[in-house]
Short mmCIF file of C-alpha atoms in Angstrom, two decimals:
data_model
loop_
_atom_site.label_atom_id
_atom_site.label_comp_id
_atom_site.label_asym_id
_atom_site.label_seq_id
_atom_site.Cartn_x
_atom_site.Cartn_y
_atom_site.Cartn_z
CA MET A 1 -8.72 -34.91 2.72
CA ASN A 2 -11.39 -32.84 1.07
CA ASN A 3 -12.66 -33.23 -2.43
CA HIS A 4 -10.46 -30.48 -3.85
CA ILE A 5 -7.46 -32.74 -3.79
CA VAL A 6 -8.83 -34.95 -6.54
CA ARG A 7 -8.89 -32.09 -9.03
CA THR A 8 -5.93 -31.53 -11.28
CA TYR A 9 -3.56 -28.68 -10.51
CA GLY A 10 -4.54 -27.11 -13.82
CA GLU A 11 -8.18 -27.02 -12.78
CA GLU A 12 -7.36 -25.48 -9.44
CA LEU A 13 -5.22 -22.82 -11.12
CA ASP A 14 -8.00 -22.02 -13.57
CA GLN A 15 -10.41 -21.57 -10.69
CA LEU A 16 -7.89 -19.29 -8.98
CA SER A 17 -7.44 -17.11 -12.09
CA ALA A 18 -11.20 -16.89 -12.48
CA GLU A 19 -11.50 -15.61 -8.92
CA VAL A 20 -8.75 -13.04 -9.51
CA MET A 21 -10.52 -11.93 -12.72
CA LEU A 22 -13.74 -11.53 -10.74
CA MET A 23 -11.87 -9.31 -8.29
CA GLY A 24 -10.46 -7.36 -11.23
CA GLY A 25 -13.91 -6.68 -12.64
CA LEU A 26 -15.13 -5.50 -9.25
CA ALA A 27 -12.10 -3.28 -8.63
CA GLU A 28 -12.43 -1.66 -12.04
CA ALA A 29 -16.12 -0.95 -11.40
CA GLN A 30 -15.33 0.51 -7.97
CA VAL A 31 -12.87 2.99 -9.49
CA ALA A 32 -15.27 3.96 -12.29
CA ASP A 33 -18.19 4.40 -9.87
CA ALA A 34 -16.12 6.35 -7.34
CA VAL A 35 -15.08 8.97 -9.88
CA GLU A 36 -18.60 9.10 -11.27
CA ALA A 37 -19.86 9.77 -7.75
CA VAL A 38 -17.40 12.67 -7.54
CA ALA A 39 -18.36 14.16 -10.90
CA ARG A 40 -22.14 13.84 -10.39
CA ARG A 41 -22.13 14.59 -6.65
CA ASP A 42 -24.00 11.28 -6.37
CA VAL A 43 -24.18 10.43 -2.66
CA ALA A 44 -26.06 7.14 -3.14
CA LEU A 45 -23.47 5.86 -5.62
CA ALA A 46 -20.66 6.84 -3.24
CA GLN A 47 -22.36 4.95 -0.41
CA SER A 48 -22.69 1.85 -2.54
CA VAL A 49 -18.96 1.97 -3.46
CA ILE A 50 -18.13 2.18 0.26
CA GLU A 51 -20.33 -0.81 1.08
CA ARG A 52 -19.19 -3.01 -1.78
CA ASP A 53 -15.52 -2.74 -0.78
CA ARG A 54 -16.02 -5.52 1.77
CA LYS A 55 -16.52 -8.01 -1.07
CA LEU A 56 -13.02 -7.35 -2.42
CA ASP A 57 -11.55 -7.82 1.06
CA GLU A 58 -13.28 -11.20 1.39
CA LEU A 59 -12.20 -12.36 -2.04
CA GLU A 60 -8.59 -11.40 -1.37
CA ARG A 61 -8.54 -13.45 1.85
CA ASP A 62 -10.07 -16.38 -0.03
CA VAL A 63 -7.53 -16.20 -2.88
CA GLU A 64 -4.68 -16.02 -0.39
CA ARG A 65 -5.91 -19.03 1.57
CA LYS A 66 -6.28 -21.05 -1.62
CA CYS A 67 -2.81 -20.09 -2.87
CA ILE A 68 -1.10 -21.08 0.37
CA ARG A 69 -3.00 -24.36 0.47
CA LEU A 70 -2.02 -25.09 -3.13
CA ILE A 71 1.64 -24.36 -2.48
CA ALA A 72 1.69 -26.49 0.67
CA LEU A 73 -0.29 -29.47 -0.65
CA ARG A 74 0.81 -29.62 -4.25
CA GLN A 75 4.37 -28.29 -4.04
CA PRO A 76 4.14 -26.76 -7.50
CA MET A 77 7.35 -26.17 -9.39
CA ALA A 78 8.36 -23.63 -12.02
CA ALA A 79 5.46 -22.26 -14.08
CA ASP A 80 2.72 -23.54 -11.75
CA LEU A 81 4.37 -22.00 -8.70
CA ARG A 82 4.77 -18.70 -10.52
CA LYS A 83 1.12 -18.69 -11.54
CA THR A 84 0.07 -19.28 -7.95
CA VAL A 85 2.32 -16.56 -6.52
CA ALA A 86 1.28 -14.08 -9.24
CA ALA A 87 -2.42 -14.73 -8.49
CA MET A 88 -1.81 -13.98 -4.79
CA LYS A 89 0.05 -10.74 -5.54
CA ILE A 90 -2.43 -9.50 -8.12
CA ALA A 91 -5.25 -10.16 -5.63
CA THR A 92 -3.40 -7.99 -3.09
CA SER A 93 -3.03 -5.14 -5.61
CA LEU A 94 -6.73 -5.37 -6.48
CA GLU A 95 -7.76 -5.28 -2.82
CA ARG A 96 -5.65 -2.12 -2.34
CA THR A 97 -7.16 -0.62 -5.48
CA GLY A 98 -10.56 -1.18 -3.88
CA ASP A 99 -9.42 0.57 -0.67
CA LEU A 100 -8.29 3.59 -2.68
CA ALA A 101 -11.59 3.72 -4.61
CA LYS A 102 -13.47 3.54 -1.29
CA ASN A 103 -11.42 6.45 0.03
CA ILE A 104 -12.29 8.50 -3.08
CA ALA A 105 -15.98 7.71 -2.48
CA LYS A 106 -15.72 8.83 1.16
CA ARG A 107 -14.11 12.10 0.16
CA SER A 108 -16.79 12.66 -2.50
CA LEU A 109 -19.34 12.76 0.33
CA VAL A 110 -17.42 15.62 1.96
CA ILE A 111 -17.01 17.71 -1.19
CA ALA A 112 -20.65 17.13 -2.18
CA GLU A 113 -21.44 19.48 0.72
CA ALA A 114 -19.16 22.24 -0.58
CA GLU A 115 -19.71 24.54 -3.56
CA PRO A 116 -19.31 22.63 -6.85
CA MET A 117 -15.80 22.88 -8.31
CA SER A 118 -16.64 21.54 -11.72
CA PRO A 119 -13.33 22.11 -13.54
CA LEU A 120 -11.53 20.15 -10.84
CA THR A 121 -14.02 17.31 -10.53
CA ARG A 122 -14.05 16.96 -14.32
CA SER A 123 -10.28 16.57 -14.21
CA ILE A 124 -10.71 13.84 -11.57
CA GLU A 125 -13.23 12.12 -13.84
CA ARG A 126 -10.84 12.21 -16.80
CA MET A 127 -7.96 10.89 -14.72
CA GLY A 128 -10.26 8.19 -13.31
CA LYS A 129 -11.24 7.05 -16.81
CA LEU A 130 -7.60 6.80 -17.82
CA VAL A 131 -6.73 4.76 -14.72
CA SER A 132 -9.77 2.48 -15.22
CA SER A 133 -8.66 1.74 -18.76
CA ARG A 134 -5.17 0.84 -17.46
CA LEU A 135 -6.78 -1.62 -15.05
CA ARG A 136 -8.87 -3.11 -17.83
CA ASP A 137 -5.80 -3.51 -20.07
CA VAL A 138 -3.69 -5.18 -17.40
CA LEU A 139 -6.52 -7.57 -16.51
CA ASP A 140 -6.92 -8.46 -20.19
CA ALA A 141 -3.19 -9.17 -20.30
CA TYR A 142 -3.52 -11.38 -17.21
CA LYS A 143 -6.45 -13.28 -18.67
CA SER A 144 -4.86 -13.86 -22.06
CA GLY A 145 -1.29 -14.29 -20.76
CA LYS A 146 0.02 -11.73 -23.26
CA LEU A 147 3.33 -10.30 -22.16
CA GLU A 148 3.43 -7.40 -24.69
CA MET A 149 0.02 -6.24 -23.51
CA ALA A 150 1.18 -6.19 -19.88
CA MET A 151 4.36 -4.36 -20.80
CA ALA A 152 2.37 -1.74 -22.73
CA VAL A 153 0.52 -0.92 -19.48
CA TRP A 154 3.85 -0.80 -17.68
CA SER A 155 5.30 1.67 -20.18
CA SER A 156 2.28 3.98 -20.13
CA ASP A 157 2.39 4.79 -16.41
CA THR A 158 3.92 8.19 -17.19
CA GLU A 159 0.62 9.26 -18.79
CA VAL A 160 -1.13 8.82 -15.42
CA ASP A 161 1.69 10.76 -13.76
CA GLU A 162 1.26 13.61 -16.27
CA HIS A 163 -2.43 13.83 -15.39
CA TYR A 164 -1.55 13.90 -11.72
CA ASN A 165 1.00 16.67 -12.15
CA ALA A 166 -1.40 18.76 -14.24
CA LEU A 167 -4.18 18.31 -11.69
CA PHE A 168 -1.79 19.22 -8.88
CA ARG A 169 -0.92 22.54 -10.60
CA GLU A 170 -4.61 23.18 -11.28
CA LEU A 171 -5.37 22.64 -7.59
CA LEU A 172 -2.63 25.00 -6.42
CA THR A 173 -3.95 27.74 -8.70
CA TYR A 174 -7.50 27.18 -7.46
CA MET A 175 -6.50 27.29 -3.79
CA MET A 176 -4.34 30.37 -4.15
CA GLY A 177 -7.08 32.14 -6.11
CA ASP A 178 -9.68 31.48 -3.43
CA PRO A 179 -8.33 30.33 -0.06
CA ARG A 180 -11.85 29.46 1.12
CA THR A 181 -11.67 26.44 -1.21
CA ILE A 182 -8.51 25.05 0.42
CA SER A 183 -10.25 22.53 2.63
CA ALA A 184 -12.32 21.01 -0.20
CA CYS A 185 -9.31 21.15 -2.54
CA THR A 186 -7.20 19.04 -0.18
CA HIS A 187 -9.80 16.27 -0.59
CA ILE A 188 -9.50 16.53 -4.37
CA LEU A 189 -5.71 16.47 -4.00
CA PHE A 190 -5.93 13.17 -2.11
CA MET A 191 -8.36 11.80 -4.72
CA ALA A 192 -5.82 12.57 -7.43
CA LYS A 193 -3.07 10.94 -5.36
CA ASN A 194 -5.25 7.85 -4.88
CA LEU A 195 -5.80 7.60 -8.64
CA GLU A 196 -2.07 7.93 -9.21
CA ARG A 197 -1.51 5.08 -6.73
CA ILE A 198 -4.10 2.93 -8.52
CA GLY A 199 -2.08 3.55 -11.68
CA ASP A 200 0.99 2.31 -9.76
CA HIS A 201 -0.91 -0.85 -8.81
CA ALA A 202 -1.70 -1.45 -12.49
CA THR A 203 2.05 -1.14 -13.15
CA ASN A 204 2.80 -3.55 -10.28
CA MET A 205 0.32 -6.04 -11.72
CA ALA A 206 2.07 -5.78 -15.10
CA GLU A 207 5.31 -6.70 -13.31
CA HIS A 208 3.63 -9.70 -11.63
CA ILE A 209 2.40 -10.88 -15.05
CA HIS A 210 5.94 -10.48 -16.39
CA TYR A 211 7.22 -12.69 -13.57
CA GLU A 212 4.46 -15.25 -14.12
CA ILE A 213 5.20 -15.58 -17.82
CA THR A 214 9.00 -15.26 -17.90
CA GLY A 215 10.10 -16.33 -14.42
CA GLU A 216 12.16 -13.15 -14.09
CA ASP A 217 11.52 -10.15 -11.88
CA TYR A 218 11.12 -7.04 -13.95
CA VAL A 219 13.99 -5.00 -12.59
CA GLU A 220 14.21 -2.21 -15.14
CA ASP A 221 13.59 1.21 -13.61
CA ARG A 222 10.11 2.44 -14.29
CA PRO A 223 9.68 5.16 -16.86
CA LYS A 224 8.26 7.15 -13.96
CA MET A 225 7.90 10.91 -13.87
CA SER A 226 8.66 12.60 -10.61
CA THR A 227 5.26 13.10 -9.01
CA LEU A 228 6.18 12.97 -5.31
CA MET B 1 19.22 -30.14 -3.34
CA ASN B 2 21.07 -27.41 -1.54
CA ASN B 3 22.41 -27.52 1.97
CA HIS B 4 19.46 -25.64 3.46
CA ILE B 5 17.32 -28.74 3.38
CA VAL B 6 19.35 -30.46 6.09
CA ARG B 7 18.50 -27.75 8.62
CA THR B 8 15.53 -28.17 10.88
CA TYR B 9 12.39 -26.21 10.15
CA GLY B 10 12.83 -24.46 13.49
CA GLU B 11 16.26 -23.22 12.45
CA GLU B 12 14.98 -21.97 9.13
CA LEU B 13 12.13 -20.15 10.85
CA ASP B 14 14.54 -18.54 13.31
CA GLN B 15 16.67 -17.33 10.44
CA LEU B 16 13.56 -15.93 8.75
CA SER B 17 12.45 -14.05 11.89
CA ALA B 18 15.95 -12.65 12.30
CA GLU B 19 15.83 -11.30 8.75
CA VAL B 20 12.41 -9.74 9.36
CA MET B 21 13.75 -8.16 12.59
CA LEU B 22 16.68 -6.76 10.63
CA MET B 23 14.20 -5.21 8.19
CA GLY B 24 12.26 -3.83 11.17
CA GLY B 25 15.33 -2.11 12.59
CA LEU B 26 16.12 -0.57 9.22
CA ALA B 27 12.54 0.59 8.62
CA GLU B 28 12.34 2.19 12.05
CA ALA B 29 15.64 4.03 11.44
CA GLN B 30 14.41 5.21 8.02
CA VAL B 31 11.31 6.76 9.56
CA ALA B 32 13.28 8.42 12.38
CA ASP B 33 15.91 9.78 9.98
CA ALA B 34 13.34 11.00 7.46
CA VAL B 35 11.51 13.15 10.04
CA GLU B 36 14.83 14.36 11.43
CA ALA B 37 15.82 15.43 7.93
CA VAL B 38 12.56 17.40 7.75
CA ALA B 39 13.00 19.08 11.12
CA ARG B 40 16.68 19.98 10.62
CA ARG B 41 16.46 20.72 6.88
CA ASP B 42 19.27 18.17 6.56
CA VAL B 43 19.68 17.48 2.86
CA ALA B 44 22.49 14.94 3.30
CA LEU B 45 20.45 12.88 5.76
CA ALA B 46 17.46 12.94 3.39
CA GLN B 47 19.67 11.74 0.54
CA SER B 48 20.96 8.85 2.63
CA VAL B 49 17.39 7.79 3.55
CA ILE B 50 16.53 7.78 -0.17
CA GLU B 51 19.57 5.65 -1.02
CA ARG B 52 19.17 3.15 1.81
CA ASP B 53 15.59 2.26 0.80
CA ARG B 54 16.94 -0.17 -1.80
CA LYS B 55 18.22 -2.44 1.01
CA LEU B 56 14.68 -2.92 2.36
CA ASP B 57 13.42 -3.78 -1.12
CA GLU B 58 16.13 -6.42 -1.51
CA LEU B 59 15.49 -7.92 1.92
CA GLU B 60 11.75 -8.14 1.25
CA ARG B 61 12.33 -10.04 -1.99
CA ASP B 62 14.70 -12.37 -0.15
CA VAL B 63 12.24 -13.03 2.71
CA GLU B 64 9.47 -13.72 0.21
CA ARG B 65 11.58 -16.16 -1.80
CA LYS B 66 12.57 -18.01 1.38
CA CYS B 67 8.97 -18.21 2.62
CA ILE B 68 7.66 -19.65 -0.64
CA ARG B 69 10.50 -22.16 -0.77
CA LEU B 70 9.80 -23.21 2.83
CA ILE B 71 6.08 -23.66 2.17
CA ALA B 72 6.70 -25.67 -1.00
CA LEU B 73 9.52 -27.88 0.28
CA ARG B 74 8.53 -28.40 3.88
CA GLN B 75 4.72 -28.26 3.67
CA PRO B 76 4.47 -26.78 7.15
CA MET B 77 1.23 -27.24 9.01
CA ALA B 78 -0.51 -25.17 11.68
CA ALA B 79 1.82 -23.00 13.77
CA ASP B 80 4.82 -23.33 11.43
CA LEU B 81 2.77 -22.36 8.40
CA ARG B 82 1.35 -19.36 10.27
CA LYS B 83 4.83 -18.21 11.29
CA THR B 84 6.00 -18.41 7.69
CA VAL B 85 3.01 -16.52 6.29
CA ALA B 86 3.23 -13.86 9.05
CA ALA B 87 6.94 -13.30 8.29
CA MET B 88 6.12 -12.75 4.62
CA LYS B 89 3.35 -10.27 5.40
CA ILE B 90 5.32 -8.33 8.00
CA ALA B 91 8.19 -8.06 5.51
CA THR B 92 5.75 -6.54 2.99
CA SER B 93 4.52 -3.98 5.55
CA LEU B 94 8.10 -3.05 6.42
CA GLU B 95 9.04 -2.61 2.78
CA ARG B 96 6.05 -0.26 2.33
CA THR B 97 7.02 1.61 5.50
CA GLY B 98 10.41 2.16 3.89
CA ASP B 99 8.78 3.50 0.71
CA LEU B 100 6.76 5.99 2.75
CA ALA B 101 9.86 7.13 4.69
CA LYS B 102 11.68 7.58 1.38
CA ASN B 103 8.82 9.72 0.09
CA ILE B 104 9.02 11.91 3.23
CA ALA B 105 12.77 12.31 2.63
CA LYS B 106 12.17 13.34 -1.00
CA ARG B 107 9.60 15.93 0.04
CA SER B 108 11.97 17.26 2.70
CA LEU B 109 14.36 18.20 -0.12
CA VAL B 110 11.64 20.33 -1.71
CA ILE B 111 10.59 22.14 1.45
CA ALA B 112 14.23 22.72 2.46
CA GLU B 113 14.25 25.23 -0.41
CA ALA B 114 11.21 27.13 0.91
CA GLU B 115 11.02 29.46 3.92
CA PRO B 116 11.24 27.47 7.19
CA MET B 117 7.82 26.61 8.65
CA SER B 118 9.05 25.54 12.05
CA PRO B 119 5.73 25.01 13.86
CA LEU B 120 4.64 22.62 11.12
CA THR B 121 7.89 20.71 10.79
CA ARG B 122 8.06 20.36 14.57
CA SER B 123 4.59 18.78 14.44
CA ILE B 124 5.84 16.36 11.78
CA GLU B 125 8.79 15.51 14.01
CA ARG B 126 6.50 14.78 16.99
CA MET B 127 4.17 12.66 14.88
CA GLY B 128 7.20 10.83 13.44
CA LYS B 129 8.48 10.02 16.92
CA LEU B 130 5.12 8.64 17.93
CA VAL B 131 4.93 6.47 14.80
CA SER B 132 8.51 5.24 15.27
CA SER B 133 7.70 4.15 18.80
CA ARG B 134 4.68 2.20 17.48
CA LEU B 135 6.96 0.43 15.04
CA ARG B 136 9.43 -0.38 17.81
CA ASP B 137 6.64 -1.74 20.03
CA VAL B 138 5.16 -3.96 17.34
CA LEU B 139 8.59 -5.33 16.42
CA ASP B 140 9.27 -6.10 20.10
CA ALA B 141 5.95 -7.94 20.18
CA TYR B 142 6.94 -9.90 17.07
CA LYS B 143 10.32 -10.80 18.51
CA SER B 144 8.98 -11.89 21.89
CA GLY B 145 5.74 -13.42 20.58
CA LYS B 146 3.70 -11.42 23.11
CA LEU B 147 0.10 -11.07 22.02
CA GLU B 148 -0.89 -8.39 24.58
CA MET B 149 1.98 -6.21 23.42
CA ALA B 150 0.86 -6.48 19.79
CA MET B 151 -2.75 -5.74 20.73
CA ALA B 152 -1.66 -2.65 22.69
CA VAL B 153 -0.19 -1.26 19.47
CA TRP B 154 -3.38 -2.17 17.65
CA SER B 155 -5.53 -0.31 20.18
CA SER B 156 -3.39 2.81 20.16
CA ASP B 157 -3.75 3.61 16.47
CA THR B 158 -6.26 6.36 17.29
CA GLU B 159 -3.46 8.38 18.90
CA VAL B 160 -1.67 8.55 15.54
CA ASP B 161 -4.96 9.53 13.89
CA GLU B 162 -5.45 12.33 16.44
CA HIS B 163 -2.01 13.71 15.57
CA TYR B 164 -2.87 13.54 11.90
CA ASN B 165 -6.17 15.38 12.36
CA ALA B 166 -4.54 18.09 14.50
CA LEU B 167 -1.77 18.56 11.93
CA PHE B 168 -4.31 18.71 9.14
CA ARG B 169 -6.17 21.56 10.88
CA GLU B 170 -2.89 23.33 11.59
CA LEU B 171 -1.99 23.09 7.89
CA LEU B 172 -5.33 24.49 6.73
CA THR B 173 -4.94 27.48 9.06
CA TYR B 174 -1.41 28.08 7.82
CA MET B 175 -2.40 27.91 4.15
CA MET B 176 -5.41 30.17 4.53
CA GLY B 177 -3.35 32.66 6.54
CA ASP B 178 -0.69 32.89 3.85
CA PRO B 179 -1.62 31.41 0.45
CA ARG B 180 2.00 31.72 -0.72
CA THR B 181 2.79 28.77 1.57
CA ILE B 182 0.20 26.48 -0.08
CA SER B 183 2.65 24.64 -2.32
CA ALA B 184 5.09 23.84 0.51
CA CYS B 185 2.20 22.98 2.82
CA THR B 186 0.87 20.35 0.43
CA HIS B 187 4.21 18.53 0.82
CA ILE B 188 3.84 18.64 4.61
CA LEU B 189 0.27 17.40 4.24
CA PHE B 190 1.51 14.35 2.30
CA MET B 191 4.25 13.77 4.88
CA ALA B 192 1.59 13.68 7.61
CA LYS B 193 -0.50 11.29 5.51
CA ASN B 194 2.54 9.06 5.00
CA LEU B 195 3.15 8.94 8.75
CA GLU B 196 -0.49 8.07 9.32
CA ARG B 197 -0.14 5.23 6.80
CA ILE B 198 3.00 3.98 8.56
CA GLY B 199 0.88 3.88 11.73
CA ASP B 200 -1.64 1.78 9.80
CA HIS B 201 1.15 -0.60 8.81
CA ALA B 202 2.09 -0.98 12.49
CA THR B 203 -1.55 -1.87 13.12
CA ASN B 204 -1.52 -4.36 10.22
CA MET B 205 1.61 -5.97 11.63
CA ALA B 206 -0.12 -6.31 15.02
CA GLU B 207 -2.91 -8.18 13.20
CA HIS B 208 -0.38 -10.48 11.49
CA ILE B 209 1.16 -11.26 14.90
CA HIS B 210 -2.33 -12.01 16.24
CA TYR B 211 -2.85 -14.46 13.37
CA GLU B 212 0.57 -16.03 13.90
CA ILE B 213 -0.04 -16.63 17.60
CA THR B 214 -3.75 -17.52 17.67
CA GLY B 215 -4.46 -18.85 14.18
CA GLU B 216 -7.41 -16.48 13.87
CA ASP B 217 -7.73 -13.39 11.69
CA TYR B 218 -8.32 -10.33 13.79
CA VAL B 219 -11.68 -9.27 12.41
CA GLU B 220 -12.78 -6.73 15.00
CA ASP B 221 -13.24 -3.29 13.50
CA ARG B 222 -10.34 -1.04 14.24
CA PRO B 223 -10.78 1.64 16.86
CA LYS B 224 -10.06 4.01 14.01
CA MET B 225 -10.89 7.69 13.97
CA SER B 226 -12.13 9.10 10.72
CA THR B 227 -9.06 10.68 9.17
CA LEU B 228 -9.87 10.35 5.45
#
């Protein structure tokens, strides 16, 4: 056996949470940088977001391997098993968040070559800041194990949806007003959709924290607005 | 202890695969019915796709619970562990596929109220048929444990991407030609994106099958076209 086996389960779990928190910090930065790249038409920043995504992919694979090894070797019960499963699921959500931020960065490269559409890219920036703060809140809740904090993120998902719906209407008006902008606007539309999906991942993570702490799936219907 | 523990691991794994195959059949039908609802403007069919999605969610939770229990109680090694992990991941991809089909069905209800755009909805139907056949192929590969069959699905993802890119251009032309169609066209754009993502899930599942059979992650870069 390797030397990990002599550690206590508590120590291994702490190491696992620390790795998930590291992923959380990276994912949050990727989202913030991606929307900043959009707003400032910053090609170098977009490129660096695209390159750094690989790190999140690697960390997710590592967290998953460790979780499966822990479950198989230590046969954790009750709270320890829940902590392990929650870590694995939150890592998956953070990896997906990174993919979505990378996609926003890629699209920013395309629209940086079109005429500036400042009202729209400012709206993306605002929505990005809101979504980043949701990620920060849910990661704080994960770190501190505070259920109310996680549930506050869960309840506030409609605010992200409202931003999405407003941006969607803004985009339609823009495209109808000047059909030459349609191509660039579809990229902004997908950026907005990606941010809305990152908001959904924050909500999912809140549900995983709920499961970790209480042992119950959170089955209540989300206070979701219809965004389609 | 419950009575499951007296079964052999092989029996439990067979039961798990059967449940994943059941999910696969449902997911494939959801995709086929969703695009048929689009093409025929069939509101009742769309409603039934939306309602049936719940079944996939329940099955995924059940597969996940069973996998974690198996790993914890039986401490499978090597091939058995890989089979268990692959089942869990394929179940997740199938649940997401169902979510995307449900979203297509919801959008079909919106565009059923607009003027018919037959060339576009026929393109969605064709792309949907292609994606459904990918799902069928990858599920056959899972059932039969045939690596070459899974890798053929993996390699053919570019065909789905080509359909997406062609549909995207078709949509831009349509919107620019008649800006009054922009709102309805954005729904068709998201339908096409959802189908492209379902194609990605088929590719992911092929990678999970590769891992199950060989024990190695499939790390080669995908033969992916740039679709954004």
